Coordinates of C-alpha atoms and ligand atoms in Angstrom, one line a residue:
M181 CA 12.7 -4.2 27.9
P182 CA 12.8 -5.9 24.4
I183 CA 9.3 -7.0 23.4
N184 CA 10.4 -10.6 23.0
T185 CA 11.2 -10.8 26.7
S186 CA 7.8 -9.6 27.8
P187 CA 5.3 -11.8 29.6
A188 CA 2.8 -11.4 26.7
W189 CA 5.4 -12.6 24.2
N190 CA 6.3 -15.6 26.4
A191 CA 2.6 -16.5 26.8
L192 CA 2.1 -16.3 23.0
S193 CA 5.1 -18.5 22.4
Q194 CA 3.7 -21.1 24.8
L195 CA 0.3 -20.9 23.2
A196 CA 1.8 -21.4 19.8
N197 CA 3.3 -24.7 21.0
K198 CA 0.2 -25.7 22.9
H199 CA -2.0 -25.3 19.8
A200 CA 0.5 -26.4 17.2
N201 CA -1.6 -29.5 16.3
D202 CA -5.0 -28.0 16.6
H203 CA -7.1 -27.3 13.5
M204 CA -9.4 -24.4 12.9
R205 CA -12.1 -26.6 11.4
D206 CA -12.5 -28.3 14.8
W207 CA -12.8 -24.9 16.5
F208 CA -15.5 -23.9 14.0
L209 CA -17.4 -27.2 14.7
A210 CA -17.1 -26.7 18.5
D211 CA -18.1 -23.1 18.7
P212 CA -21.0 -21.8 16.6
T213 CA -20.3 -18.2 17.9
R214 CA -16.8 -18.1 16.6
V215 CA -17.5 -15.9 13.6
A216 CA -19.4 -13.4 15.8
T217 CA -16.6 -13.4 18.3
F218 CA -14.0 -12.7 15.8
S219 CA -15.6 -10.1 13.6
E220 CA -15.5 -6.3 13.8
S221 CA -16.8 -3.3 11.7
A222 CA -16.0 0.3 11.5
C223 CA -16.3 3.1 8.9
G224 CA -18.3 0.8 6.6
I225 CA -15.6 -1.9 6.6
H226 CA -16.4 -5.3 8.0
I227 CA -13.6 -7.7 8.9
D228 CA -14.3 -11.4 9.5
F229 CA -11.1 -12.6 11.2
S230 CA -12.6 -15.9 12.5
K231 CA -10.5 -17.9 10.0
N232 CA -7.3 -17.3 11.9
T233 CA -5.4 -19.8 14.1
I234 CA -6.3 -17.9 17.2
T235 CA -8.3 -18.7 20.3
Q236 CA -9.8 -16.1 22.7
E237 CA -6.8 -16.7 24.9
I238 CA -4.3 -16.0 22.1
F239 CA -6.3 -12.9 21.1
N240 CA -6.2 -11.6 24.7
H241 CA -2.5 -12.0 24.8
L242 CA -2.0 -10.3 21.5
I243 CA -3.9 -7.3 22.9
E244 CA -1.8 -7.5 26.0
L245 CA 1.3 -7.4 23.7
A246 CA 0.0 -4.2 22.1
H247 CA -0.4 -2.6 25.5
T248 CA 3.1 -3.8 26.6
A249 CA 4.6 -2.4 23.3
G250 CA 3.0 1.0 24.0
V251 CA 0.7 1.2 21.0
E252 CA -1.5 3.7 22.7
P253 CA 1.2 6.2 23.7
A254 CA 2.9 5.8 20.3
R255 CA -0.4 6.5 18.6
R256 CA -0.8 9.7 20.7
A257 CA 2.7 10.7 19.9
M258 CA 2.0 10.4 16.1
F259 CA -1.3 12.3 16.2
N260 CA 0.3 15.0 18.5
G261 CA 3.0 15.7 15.9
E262 CA 6.0 14.5 17.9
A263 CA 9.1 13.7 15.9
I264 CA 8.5 10.0 15.8
N265 CA 10.5 9.6 12.6
F266 CA 13.6 10.0 14.9
T267 CA 16.3 9.1 12.4
E268 CA 15.2 12.1 10.2
D269 CA 14.0 14.2 13.2
R270 CA 10.5 14.6 11.6
A271 CA 6.9 14.5 12.7
V272 CA 4.6 12.0 10.9
M273 CA 1.5 14.0 10.2
H274 CA -0.2 12.6 7.1
T275 CA -3.3 12.4 9.3
A276 CA -3.4 16.3 9.4
L277 CA -3.9 16.3 5.6
R278 CA -7.3 14.5 6.1
H279 CA -8.3 16.2 9.3
F280 CA -11.8 17.7 9.3
G281 CA -12.3 18.5 12.9
D282 CA -12.5 22.0 14.3
E283 CA -9.5 21.6 16.7
P284 CA -6.0 22.7 15.6
V285 CA -3.4 20.2 14.6
L286 CA 0.0 21.1 16.0
V287 CA 3.4 20.3 14.7
D288 CA 6.2 21.9 16.7
G289 CA 3.5 23.9 18.5
H290 CA 2.3 25.4 15.2
D291 CA -1.2 24.8 13.9
V292 CA -0.8 23.3 10.4
M293 CA -4.5 23.4 9.5
P294 CA -4.5 26.8 7.8
E295 CA -1.8 25.6 5.3
V296 CA -3.6 22.2 4.9
N297 CA -6.8 24.1 4.1
A298 CA -5.0 26.4 1.8
S299 CA -3.5 23.4 0.0
R300 CA -6.9 21.8 -0.4
A301 CA -8.3 25.1 -1.8
K302 CA -5.5 25.2 -4.3
I303 CA -6.1 21.6 -5.4
K304 CA -9.8 22.4 -5.8
A305 CA -9.2 25.6 -7.7
F306 CA -6.8 23.9 -10.2
T307 CA -9.0 20.9 -10.6
D308 CA -12.0 23.2 -11.4
A309 CA -9.9 25.3 -13.7
L310 CA -8.9 22.3 -15.8
H311 CA -12.4 20.8 -15.7
T312 CA -14.1 24.0 -16.8
G313 CA -11.5 24.8 -19.3
S314 CA -10.5 28.1 -17.8
H315 CA -6.9 27.0 -17.7
T316 CA -5.9 26.4 -21.3
G317 CA -2.8 25.6 -23.1
Y318 CA -0.6 28.2 -24.8
T319 CA -2.6 28.1 -28.0
G320 CA -5.9 28.6 -26.2
K321 CA -6.9 25.0 -26.5
V322 CA -8.5 23.2 -23.6
I323 CA -6.3 20.7 -21.7
T324 CA -7.5 17.2 -22.4
D325 CA -4.6 15.1 -21.0
V326 CA -2.5 15.1 -17.9
V327 CA 0.8 13.2 -17.7
S328 CA 1.6 12.6 -14.1
I329 CA 5.3 11.8 -13.5
G330 CA 6.6 10.5 -10.2
I331 CA 7.8 7.3 -8.6
G332 CA 7.4 5.4 -5.3
G333 CA 4.9 7.2 -3.1
S334 CA 4.7 10.0 -5.6
F335 CA 3.2 7.4 -8.1
L336 CA 1.6 4.4 -6.5
G337 CA -1.0 6.2 -4.4
P338 CA -2.2 8.5 -7.1
K339 CA -2.2 5.9 -9.8
I340 CA -3.7 3.0 -7.8
M341 CA -6.5 5.2 -6.2
T342 CA -7.3 6.8 -9.6
E343 CA -7.6 3.3 -11.0
A344 CA -9.7 2.0 -8.0
L345 CA -12.2 4.9 -8.4
K346 CA -12.7 4.4 -12.2
P347 CA -16.6 4.4 -11.7
Y348 CA -16.2 7.9 -10.3
H349 CA -14.2 9.5 -13.1
Q350 CA -15.6 12.7 -14.4
H351 CA -14.3 12.2 -17.9
K352 CA -13.0 15.8 -18.2
L353 CA -9.4 14.8 -18.4
N354 CA -7.4 11.7 -19.3
V355 CA -4.8 11.1 -16.6
H356 CA -1.8 9.0 -17.5
F357 CA 1.0 8.0 -15.1
V358 CA 4.7 7.5 -15.8
A359 CA 7.2 6.2 -13.2
N360 CA 9.9 4.1 -14.6
V361 CA 13.0 5.7 -16.1
D362 CA 12.9 3.1 -18.8
G363 CA 12.4 5.5 -21.8
C364 CA 9.9 3.1 -23.4
H365 CA 7.2 4.2 -20.9
I366 CA 7.4 8.0 -21.3
Q367 CA 7.9 7.6 -25.1
D368 CA 4.7 5.5 -25.4
V369 CA 2.7 7.9 -23.3
L370 CA 3.9 11.1 -25.1
A371 CA 3.6 9.5 -28.6
L372 CA -0.2 9.6 -28.2
R373 CA -0.5 13.1 -26.7
D374 CA -0.9 16.5 -28.4
P375 CA 1.6 19.0 -26.7
E376 CA -1.0 21.8 -27.1
T377 CA -3.6 20.0 -25.0
T378 CA -1.3 18.2 -22.5
L379 CA -0.3 19.2 -19.0
V380 CA 2.7 17.6 -17.4
L381 CA 2.5 17.2 -13.6
M382 CA 5.8 16.4 -11.9
S383 CA 5.3 14.8 -8.5
S384 CA 8.4 14.7 -6.4
K385 CA 8.6 15.5 -2.7
S386 CA 12.4 16.0 -3.1
F387 CA 12.4 17.3 -6.7
G388 CA 15.6 15.3 -6.9
T389 CA 14.6 11.8 -7.7
Q390 CA 16.6 10.7 -10.8
E391 CA 13.8 8.9 -12.6
T392 CA 11.2 11.7 -12.2
Q393 CA 13.7 14.4 -13.2
Q394 CA 14.7 12.5 -16.3
N395 CA 11.2 11.8 -17.4
T396 CA 10.2 15.4 -16.8
L397 CA 13.2 16.7 -18.8
T398 CA 12.2 14.3 -21.7
A399 CA 8.6 15.6 -21.5
K400 CA 9.9 19.2 -21.6
A401 CA 12.2 18.4 -24.6
W402 CA 9.2 16.8 -26.4
F403 CA 7.1 19.8 -25.7
L404 CA 9.7 22.3 -26.9
A405 CA 10.5 20.2 -30.0
S406 CA 6.9 20.5 -31.0
G407 CA 7.5 24.2 -31.6
A408 CA 6.1 25.5 -28.3
P409 CA 7.9 28.5 -27.0
Q410 CA 9.9 28.3 -23.7
S411 CA 7.4 30.7 -22.1
A412 CA 4.7 28.2 -22.6
V413 CA 6.4 25.8 -20.2
A414 CA 4.8 27.7 -17.3
L415 CA 1.3 26.8 -18.7
H416 CA 2.0 23.2 -19.5
F417 CA 4.2 22.1 -16.6
A418 CA 3.1 22.0 -12.9
A419 CA 4.9 20.4 -9.9
I420 CA 4.1 19.0 -6.5
S421 CA 7.1 19.2 -4.3
S422 CA 8.5 20.4 -1.0
N423 CA 11.3 22.0 -3.0
V424 CA 9.4 24.9 -4.5
P425 CA 12.5 26.9 -5.6
A426 CA 13.8 23.9 -7.7
A427 CA 10.4 23.7 -9.4
V428 CA 10.4 27.4 -10.2
E429 CA 14.0 27.2 -11.5
F430 CA 12.8 24.4 -13.8
G431 CA 10.5 27.0 -15.4
M432 CA 7.3 26.4 -13.6
D433 CA 4.8 29.1 -12.7
P434 CA 5.0 29.5 -8.9
D435 CA 1.1 29.5 -8.9
L436 CA 1.3 26.0 -10.4
V437 CA 3.8 24.6 -7.8
F438 CA 1.9 22.8 -5.1
S439 CA 3.9 22.6 -1.9
M440 CA 4.1 19.8 0.6
D441 CA 5.7 19.6 4.0
D442 CA 8.5 17.6 5.5
W443 CA 6.2 15.9 7.9
V444 CA 4.5 14.0 5.0
G445 CA 6.4 10.8 4.2
G446 CA 6.5 9.8 0.5
R447 CA 4.5 6.6 0.9
Y448 CA 1.9 8.5 3.0
S449 CA 1.6 11.4 0.6
L450 CA -1.5 10.7 -1.5
W451 CA -3.5 12.8 0.9
S452 CA -1.4 15.9 0.1
A453 CA -1.2 17.6 -3.3
I454 CA 0.6 14.5 -4.5
G455 CA -3.0 13.1 -4.7
M456 CA -4.0 15.8 -7.2
P457 CA -4.1 13.4 -10.1
I458 CA -6.9 11.6 -8.3
A459 CA -8.8 14.8 -7.9
L460 CA -8.2 15.6 -11.6
A461 CA -9.8 12.2 -12.5
I462 CA -12.7 12.0 -10.0
G463 CA -13.3 15.7 -9.2
Y464 CA -12.6 17.6 -6.1
A465 CA -15.8 16.6 -4.2
N466 CA -15.0 12.9 -4.6
F467 CA -11.3 13.6 -3.6
E468 CA -12.6 15.2 -0.4
A469 CA -14.8 12.1 0.3
L470 CA -11.6 10.0 0.0
L471 CA -10.0 12.2 2.6
K472 CA -13.0 12.0 4.8
G473 CA -13.0 8.2 4.7
S474 CA -9.4 8.2 5.9
Y475 CA -10.3 10.7 8.6
A476 CA -13.1 8.4 9.8
M477 CA -10.6 5.6 10.1
D478 CA -8.1 7.9 11.9
T479 CA -10.9 8.7 14.4
H480 CA -11.7 5.0 14.8
F481 CA -8.0 4.1 15.3
K482 CA -7.6 6.9 17.9
T483 CA -10.7 6.1 19.9
A484 CA -11.8 2.4 19.6
P485 CA -10.6 0.0 22.4
L486 CA -7.7 -2.1 21.1
A487 CA -9.7 -5.3 21.1
Q488 CA -12.3 -3.7 18.7
N489 CA -9.8 -1.6 16.7
L490 CA -9.5 -2.7 13.1
P491 CA -5.9 -1.6 12.4
V492 CA -4.8 -3.0 15.8
I493 CA -6.5 -6.4 15.1
L494 CA -4.9 -6.7 11.6
G495 CA -1.5 -5.6 12.9
L496 CA -1.5 -8.1 15.8
L497 CA -2.7 -11.0 13.6
G498 CA 0.3 -10.2 11.4
V499 CA 2.6 -10.3 14.4
W500 CA 1.1 -13.6 15.5
Y501 CA 2.0 -15.2 12.1
R502 CA 5.3 -13.5 11.6
N503 CA 6.7 -14.0 15.1
F504 CA 5.0 -17.1 16.4
Q505 CA 4.2 -19.1 13.3
D506 CA 7.2 -18.3 11.2
A507 CA 5.2 -16.8 8.3
Q508 CA 7.5 -15.1 5.8
A509 CA 4.9 -13.5 3.6
H510 CA 1.5 -11.9 3.6
V511 CA -0.8 -11.9 0.5
L512 CA -3.4 -9.4 -0.5
L513 CA -6.3 -10.6 -2.7
P514 CA -8.7 -7.9 -3.8
Y515 CA -11.7 -9.4 -5.5
Y516 CA -12.4 -6.3 -7.5
H517 CA -10.8 -5.6 -10.8
Y518 CA -10.4 -1.8 -10.2
L519 CA -8.6 -2.5 -6.9
R520 CA -6.1 -4.7 -8.7
G521 CA -3.2 -2.3 -7.9
F522 CA -3.9 -2.4 -4.1
P523 CA -1.3 -5.2 -3.3
A524 CA 1.4 -3.1 -5.0
Y525 CA 0.3 0.0 -3.0
V526 CA 0.4 -2.0 0.3
Q527 CA 3.7 -3.5 -0.7
Q528 CA 5.5 -0.2 -0.6
L529 CA 3.6 1.0 2.4
D530 CA 4.4 -2.1 4.4
M531 CA 7.8 -3.2 3.1
E532 CA 9.3 0.3 3.0
S533 CA 8.0 1.0 6.5
N534 CA 8.7 -2.2 8.4
G535 CA 11.6 -3.7 6.4
K536 CA 13.8 -2.7 9.2
R537 CA 16.3 -4.4 11.6
N538 CA 17.2 -1.9 14.4
T539 CA 15.5 -0.7 17.5
P540 CA 15.7 3.1 18.4
D541 CA 19.1 2.8 20.1
G542 CA 20.6 1.1 17.0
S543 CA 20.8 -2.4 18.4
P544 CA 19.6 -5.2 16.1
V545 CA 16.1 -6.6 16.7
E546 CA 16.1 -10.2 17.9
Y547 CA 12.9 -11.3 16.1
A548 CA 11.4 -11.2 12.6
T549 CA 10.0 -7.9 11.4
G550 CA 8.1 -6.9 8.2
P551 CA 6.9 -9.8 5.9
V552 CA 7.1 -10.0 2.1
I553 CA 3.9 -8.5 0.7
F554 CA 2.5 -9.7 -2.6
G555 CA -0.8 -10.4 -4.2
S556 CA -3.0 -9.8 -7.2
E557 CA -6.7 -9.5 -8.1
G558 CA -9.0 -12.4 -7.5
T559 CA -9.9 -14.7 -9.2
N560 CA -6.7 -14.5 -11.3
G561 CA -4.4 -15.6 -8.5
Q562 CA -6.5 -18.7 -7.9
H563 CA -5.2 -20.1 -11.2
S564 CA -1.6 -19.3 -10.3
F565 CA 0.1 -18.8 -7.0
H566 CA -2.8 -19.9 -4.7
Q567 CA -1.5 -23.4 -5.3
L568 CA 1.4 -22.7 -2.9
I569 CA -0.8 -21.0 -0.4
H570 CA -3.1 -24.1 -0.3
Q571 CA -0.5 -26.9 -0.4
G572 CA 2.9 -25.4 0.1
D573 CA 4.9 -26.2 3.2
T574 CA 4.5 -22.7 4.7
I575 CA 1.9 -20.3 6.1
I576 CA 1.0 -17.3 4.0
P577 CA -1.8 -15.3 5.8
A578 CA -4.2 -13.8 3.3
D579 CA -6.5 -10.8 3.2
F580 CA -9.5 -11.3 0.9
I581 CA -11.1 -7.9 0.0
L582 CA -14.5 -7.8 -1.6
P583 CA -17.1 -5.0 -2.3
L584 CA -20.5 -6.5 -1.8
R585 CA -21.8 -4.5 -4.7
V586 CA -20.1 -2.9 -7.7
P587 CA -21.3 0.0 -10.0
Q588 CA -23.2 -1.2 -13.0
Q589 CA -23.2 -4.6 -11.5
N590 CA -23.6 -7.7 -13.6
D591 CA -25.2 -10.0 -11.0
A592 CA -24.0 -13.2 -12.6
H593 CA -20.4 -12.1 -12.7
H594 CA -20.4 -10.6 -9.2
A595 CA -22.0 -13.7 -7.6
M596 CA -19.3 -15.8 -9.2
L597 CA -16.6 -13.4 -8.0
A598 CA -17.9 -13.5 -4.5
S599 CA -18.4 -17.2 -4.5
N600 CA -14.8 -17.7 -5.5
C601 CA -13.6 -15.3 -2.8
F602 CA -15.6 -17.0 0.0
G603 CA -14.8 -20.5 -1.4
Q604 CA -11.1 -19.8 -1.3
T605 CA -11.3 -18.8 2.4
Q606 CA -13.3 -21.9 3.1
A607 CA -10.8 -24.2 1.3
L608 CA -7.9 -22.6 3.0
M609 CA -9.4 -23.0 6.4
Q610 CA -11.1 -26.5 6.1
G611 CA -8.7 -28.2 3.7
K612 CA -9.4 -31.8 2.6
T613 CA -8.3 -34.8 4.6
F614 CA -6.6 -37.9 3.3
A615 CA -9.8 -39.9 4.0
Q616 CA -11.9 -37.5 2.0
C617 CA -9.5 -37.4 -0.9
R618 CA -9.2 -41.2 -0.9
S619 CA -13.0 -41.9 -0.8
A620 CA -13.5 -39.6 -3.8
L621 CA -11.3 -41.7 -6.0
P622 CA -12.8 -44.2 -8.5
D623 CA -13.6 -47.6 -7.1
D624 CA -11.7 -49.5 -9.8
M625 CA -8.4 -47.9 -8.9
A626 CA -5.8 -50.1 -7.3
E627 CA -5.7 -49.6 -3.5
S628 CA -2.0 -48.7 -3.6
D629 CA -2.5 -46.1 -6.3
K630 CA -5.4 -44.6 -4.3
D631 CA -3.0 -44.1 -1.3
V632 CA -0.4 -42.3 -3.5
L633 CA -2.9 -40.1 -5.4
A634 CA -4.9 -39.3 -2.2
A635 CA -1.6 -38.1 -0.5
H636 CA -1.0 -35.7 -3.4
K637 CA -4.6 -34.4 -3.1
V638 CA -4.6 -33.7 0.6
M639 CA -5.2 -30.0 1.4
P640 CA -3.9 -29.4 4.9
G641 CA -6.2 -26.5 5.6
N642 CA -5.7 -24.5 8.8
K643 CA -4.5 -21.7 6.5
P644 CA -5.4 -18.3 7.9
S645 CA -7.3 -15.5 6.2
N646 CA -9.2 -12.3 6.9
T647 CA -12.2 -11.5 4.8
I648 CA -12.7 -7.7 4.4
T649 CA -16.0 -6.6 2.9
F650 CA -17.8 -3.3 2.4
A651 CA -21.0 -2.2 0.7
Q652 CA -19.1 -0.7 -2.3
L653 CA -15.8 0.9 -3.1
D654 CA -16.8 4.5 -3.1
P655 CA -14.2 7.2 -2.4
F656 CA -15.0 7.4 1.3
T657 CA -14.6 3.6 1.8
L658 CA -11.4 3.6 -0.2
G659 CA -10.0 6.3 2.1
A660 CA -10.9 4.3 5.1
L661 CA -9.4 1.1 3.6
V662 CA -6.1 2.8 2.8
A663 CA -5.9 4.3 6.3
L664 CA -6.7 0.9 7.8
Y665 CA -3.6 -0.5 6.2
E666 CA -1.5 2.5 7.1
H667 CA -2.4 2.2 10.8
K668 CA -2.0 -1.6 10.7
V669 CA 1.6 -1.0 9.5
F670 CA 2.1 1.6 12.3
V671 CA 0.9 -0.9 15.0
Q672 CA 3.3 -3.5 13.8
G673 CA 6.2 -1.0 13.7
V674 CA 5.4 -0.1 17.3
V675 CA 5.3 -3.8 18.4
W676 CA 8.6 -4.5 16.6
D677 CA 10.1 -1.3 17.9
V678 CA 11.4 -0.1 14.5
N679 CA 11.1 3.3 12.8
S680 CA 8.4 2.8 10.3
F681 CA 8.9 6.2 8.7
D682 CA 12.5 6.3 7.3
Q683 CA 13.9 4.3 4.3
W684 CA 17.6 4.3 4.5
G685 CA 17.7 0.9 2.8
V686 CA 16.9 2.5 -0.6
E687 CA 19.6 5.1 -0.4
L688 CA 22.7 3.1 -1.1
G689 CA 21.3 1.8 -4.4
K690 CA 20.6 5.4 -5.5
V691 CA 24.2 6.5 -4.7
L692 CA 25.8 3.5 -6.5
G693 CA 23.4 3.9 -9.4
N694 CA 24.8 7.4 -10.0
Q695 CA 28.4 6.1 -9.7
V696 CA 27.6 3.5 -12.3
L697 CA 26.0 6.0 -14.6
D698 CA 29.2 8.1 -14.4
A699 CA 31.3 5.1 -15.3
I700 CA 29.0 4.2 -18.2
H701 CA 29.5 7.7 -19.6
S702 CA 33.2 8.1 -18.8
G703 CA 34.5 4.6 -18.9
Q704 CA 36.3 5.4 -15.6
M705 CA 35.5 2.7 -13.0
H706 CA 35.1 3.8 -9.4
A707 CA 37.7 2.4 -7.0
D708 CA 35.1 0.6 -4.9
M709 CA 33.6 -1.3 -7.9
D710 CA 33.8 -5.1 -7.7
S711 CA 34.9 -7.0 -10.8
S712 CA 31.4 -8.2 -11.6
T713 CA 30.0 -4.7 -11.7
Q714 CA 32.9 -3.5 -13.8
A715 CA 32.4 -6.3 -16.3
L716 CA 28.7 -5.5 -16.6
I717 CA 29.5 -1.8 -17.2
S718 CA 32.1 -2.7 -19.9
Q719 CA 29.6 -5.1 -21.6
F720 CA 27.0 -2.3 -21.6
R721 CA 29.4 0.3 -22.9
E722 CA 30.4 -2.1 -25.8
A723 CA 26.7 -2.4 -26.7
L724 CA 26.2 1.4 -26.5
L725 CA 29.1 2.1 -28.8
K726 CA 28.1 -0.4 -31.5
Ligands
LIG237 O1 13.2 5.7 -3.2 C1 12.3 5.8 -2.2 C2 11.5 7.1 -2.1 O2 12.2 7.9 -1.3 C3 10.1 6.9 -1.6 O3 10.0 6.8 -0.2 C4 9.4 8.0 -2.2 O4 8.1 7.7 -2.2 C5 10.0 8.0 -3.6 O5 11.4 7.7 -3.4 C6 9.9 9.2 -4.4 O6 10.5 10.3 -3.8 P1 10.2 11.8 -4.3 O7 8.8 12.1 -4.1 O8 11.1 12.7 -3.5 O9 10.6 11.9 -5.8

């Protein structure tokens, strides 16, 4: 039965109509227990979701919707290693990578924990070897810099988590990231490096991604052009890939090729050896704490009743806005400079997972699926796109994320940061009425001008937000936070009945990009090319040949 014909869905549609003209500020005035009712904590993360346009009745029907959609059996199927990524016939087992229990974790009846533990040991050994200087470059000099090359899930997770955990850096290595095939980036990064003290880490599950291959070839050419012998490539180039033979063929030492399995999706791969740049920056013990935080969230997600389950709650609130309030977008607002990349991380996680339009039998979905995800660090966004969230003619649910303390805290700054965060959620929820705006205008203003100006100043309020707080962003908490969003996306994918684990939408662009590249080099247009694309190629070729 399609989810939009279920009793829970119908009840929610009716409730959306019934409460269309209600305002959250009245609900807060009427019910002093509202914040206690709509708050939950787990794994050191507290979520106040009271500033959402939900009543207890709406919340109950959202939970019923999750039951109807089969969130619990789907969750079991994922953790049990079933091939839930059915279009690629693969299990989805990133949770095995952060498993710390004694029980086996089975994929196809085979316990994967021995290889997971072996991979962890290899990451630890290499991290230690670089930190202690026992792995040196070909001239005997200690490695000081790591250039990590990868894109998508082989870039965003490692880069953004490394950035987020800056206060935990061990300062043994400088870790740099390159993703874009735009040559400016790799040139800028390599220009400041010494080939004798640099290690290049190629992160590519497939080992076939064009951007990553080209950047690694450019790095290899730079290395050899410095006078390094071909044999030194094995000491200065390492890879993380599920295609080990391709890495060895590239010239890498098999001992410096870190394998990963098919059952780890790209955007869920930071927990595998793909996360090694994080370990190189923060040390293995901190990396393991990151894994343990995500394991704690896995355990919470697996065991907590749906109504107290943080990923389930966040997922269902998203469904409420997307399907019953016509919200097109969702904004993430980390109030912590080091977490500034988090919106971009969740953007890939969410949009590549749930930007889908077919149910398992191939028929089109009859309702909205994944929203547009965007955001930036607070308070910067307040002086920019928040205007539209406050006064625009649409609903953009927001997640405000704030550590209650930060390392080397400057109390004056942190209090201002927190006050802006909380003040924004209050302004979004309460708004400002016409009467309030009008009465604040100067007495000597003409009455008709007051009416006009007050109308422009009205803040409708009733704009939803979650406030997510934690004691501080240590590695454990960051692991839990990332897993919280992973499972939120999973819950929504189950409700929408889409496959959250493939990404066929990005494939056509890759194929056509290669055809265009051939045409740029050869001047031969492909038969399928439209006149606009042909004209662009010709224009580019003219500039190239000048
Ligand atoms: O283009 C999308 C994608 O397939 C992502 O899902 C993945 O994270 C990224 O490309 C990189 O892929 P790889 O690790 O194989 O280079």
